[in-house]
XYZ file of C-alpha atoms in Angstrom:
167
model
C 126.958 112.909 50.464
C 127.270 112.847 46.693
C 125.730 109.399 46.521
C 122.879 110.399 48.799
C 122.181 113.368 46.518
C 122.189 111.381 43.229
C 121.032 107.855 44.341
C 119.180 108.621 47.507
C 117.941 105.898 49.781
C 114.690 103.857 49.728
C 112.405 103.177 52.622
C 108.831 102.831 53.767
C 107.960 106.016 55.608
C 104.943 106.913 57.783
C 102.281 108.961 55.888
C 104.043 108.817 52.481
C 104.747 105.101 52.322
C 107.524 103.678 50.049
C 109.696 106.418 48.597
C 113.260 107.273 47.624
C 114.740 110.202 49.625
C 117.472 112.389 48.202
C 119.707 114.313 50.487
C 121.960 117.285 49.999
C 123.914 119.723 52.170
C 122.387 123.168 52.696
C 124.354 124.759 55.481
C 126.957 123.738 58.034
C 126.363 125.035 61.607
C 128.703 124.594 64.502
C 131.119 126.301 66.868
C 133.125 129.154 65.085
C 136.484 127.441 65.688
C 135.206 124.078 64.332
C 133.428 125.746 61.422
C 136.530 127.585 60.281
C 138.565 124.406 60.583
C 135.978 122.275 58.746
C 135.613 124.820 55.956
C 139.376 125.328 55.533
C 139.765 128.824 57.039
C 142.152 130.069 59.691
C 141.118 129.288 63.246
C 142.644 132.419 64.856
C 140.146 135.190 65.438
C 142.748 137.764 66.492
C 144.242 138.268 62.993
C 142.973 139.375 59.648
C 140.620 137.430 57.298
C 139.185 135.033 59.843
C 135.550 135.572 58.649
C 134.125 132.847 56.430
C 131.798 135.342 54.764
C 133.972 138.389 54.034
C 137.524 139.708 53.885
C 137.362 141.640 57.179
C 140.534 142.809 58.772
C 141.070 143.828 62.387
C 141.134 147.494 61.305
C 138.054 147.302 59.089
C 135.981 145.638 61.819
C 136.553 148.670 64.088
C 134.904 151.063 61.657
C 132.577 148.922 59.506
C 129.161 148.001 60.926
C 127.156 146.898 57.827
C 127.761 144.347 55.111
C 128.366 147.034 52.459
C 131.523 148.084 54.343
C 133.216 144.726 53.581
C 134.226 142.802 50.522
C 132.191 139.668 50.618
C 133.822 136.247 49.714
C 132.791 134.760 46.404
C 133.474 131.373 44.903
C 135.713 133.017 42.266
C 137.779 134.847 44.845
C 137.963 131.738 47.057
C 139.331 129.813 44.119
C 142.048 132.457 43.612
C 142.921 132.238 47.315
C 143.149 128.411 47.110
C 145.363 128.627 44.079
C 147.629 131.003 45.928
C 148.438 128.261 48.398
C 150.874 126.700 45.966
C 154.591 126.603 46.745
C 156.418 129.694 45.578
C 159.676 129.762 43.613
C 161.672 129.158 46.815
C 159.563 126.096 47.664
C 157.670 127.795 50.541
C 154.000 127.385 50.887
C 152.005 130.226 52.607
C 150.071 129.172 55.756
C 146.988 130.853 54.304
C 145.920 133.266 51.638
C 143.374 135.840 52.892
C 142.327 133.423 55.553
C 141.965 130.336 53.335
C 144.247 127.429 54.506
C 142.949 124.746 52.164
C 140.201 123.875 49.749
C 137.175 122.352 51.487
C 136.064 118.941 50.121
C 132.408 119.991 50.732
C 132.767 122.321 47.761
C 132.569 119.252 45.516
C 128.896 118.758 46.514
C 126.393 120.119 44.064
C 124.623 123.216 45.463
C 127.068 123.918 48.297
C 130.122 126.258 48.491
C 131.757 127.515 51.662
C 131.343 131.104 50.602
C 127.546 130.631 50.613
C 127.530 129.119 54.152
C 125.854 131.930 56.040
C 125.196 130.125 59.357
C 126.939 131.704 62.320
C 127.612 130.485 65.845
C 125.069 132.473 67.914
C 126.527 131.458 71.208
C 130.066 132.645 70.657
C 129.442 135.474 68.139
C 126.467 137.094 70.009
C 126.135 135.801 73.571
C 129.889 135.683 74.328
C 130.971 138.424 71.986
C 128.860 141.234 70.716
C 126.110 141.306 73.343
C 128.329 141.705 76.442
C 130.493 144.260 74.670
C 127.457 146.354 73.618
C 125.829 146.095 77.012
C 129.092 147.340 78.555
C 129.212 150.217 76.143
C 125.558 151.198 76.871
C 125.985 150.978 80.635
C 129.222 153.009 80.460
C 127.347 155.686 78.500
C 124.395 155.733 80.890
C 126.590 155.786 84.100
C 129.724 157.702 83.192
C 128.657 159.981 80.411
C 124.951 160.738 80.887
C 124.912 160.288 84.662
C 121.385 158.709 84.654
C 122.318 156.602 87.650
C 125.487 155.530 89.553
C 127.238 152.198 89.370
C 126.177 151.597 93.018
C 122.483 152.117 92.058
C 122.852 149.754 89.091
C 124.466 147.071 91.344
C 121.659 147.445 93.930
C 119.021 147.026 91.164
C 120.763 143.936 89.698
C 121.122 142.360 93.185
C 117.454 143.120 94.029
C 116.329 141.620 90.700
C 118.183 138.372 91.182
C 117.196 138.108 94.872
C 113.497 138.386 93.862
C 113.692 135.410 91.456
C 113.081 131.942 92.941
C 115.582 129.618 91.467
């Protein structure tokens, strides 16, 4: 990647003709588990500090709903966390420091740092995480608290909706 950024590659391209193309890394996007592993963060999402963008804990996630509620990761804090991974006086190395397991080699690329990788995994974060949880909360409120309709009415409407769709 470093050579592609500094030396580029030459070719003859449609429309522009002969040219040298330079390449750099902007963002890394993939599955949350793979992303955390690739960027050097813990892969367990049930503990503290699993977020690649902030220092969220299990407790803070329950009450914080906007970015301002969380301490965002910075390159300087990341470097402190990486330096904390050294063996202590007893020769023991911590498994991670605030979610950081190791330095990411991609940080050596000009213009890229893991703390500025803001791409998230929409499928797992939203479609398998936040959205079903929120829909459940809304439906619980509408059925059990506000009594706008019953669960039987909801189930009938859902069944009717899916029966009407030709698949």
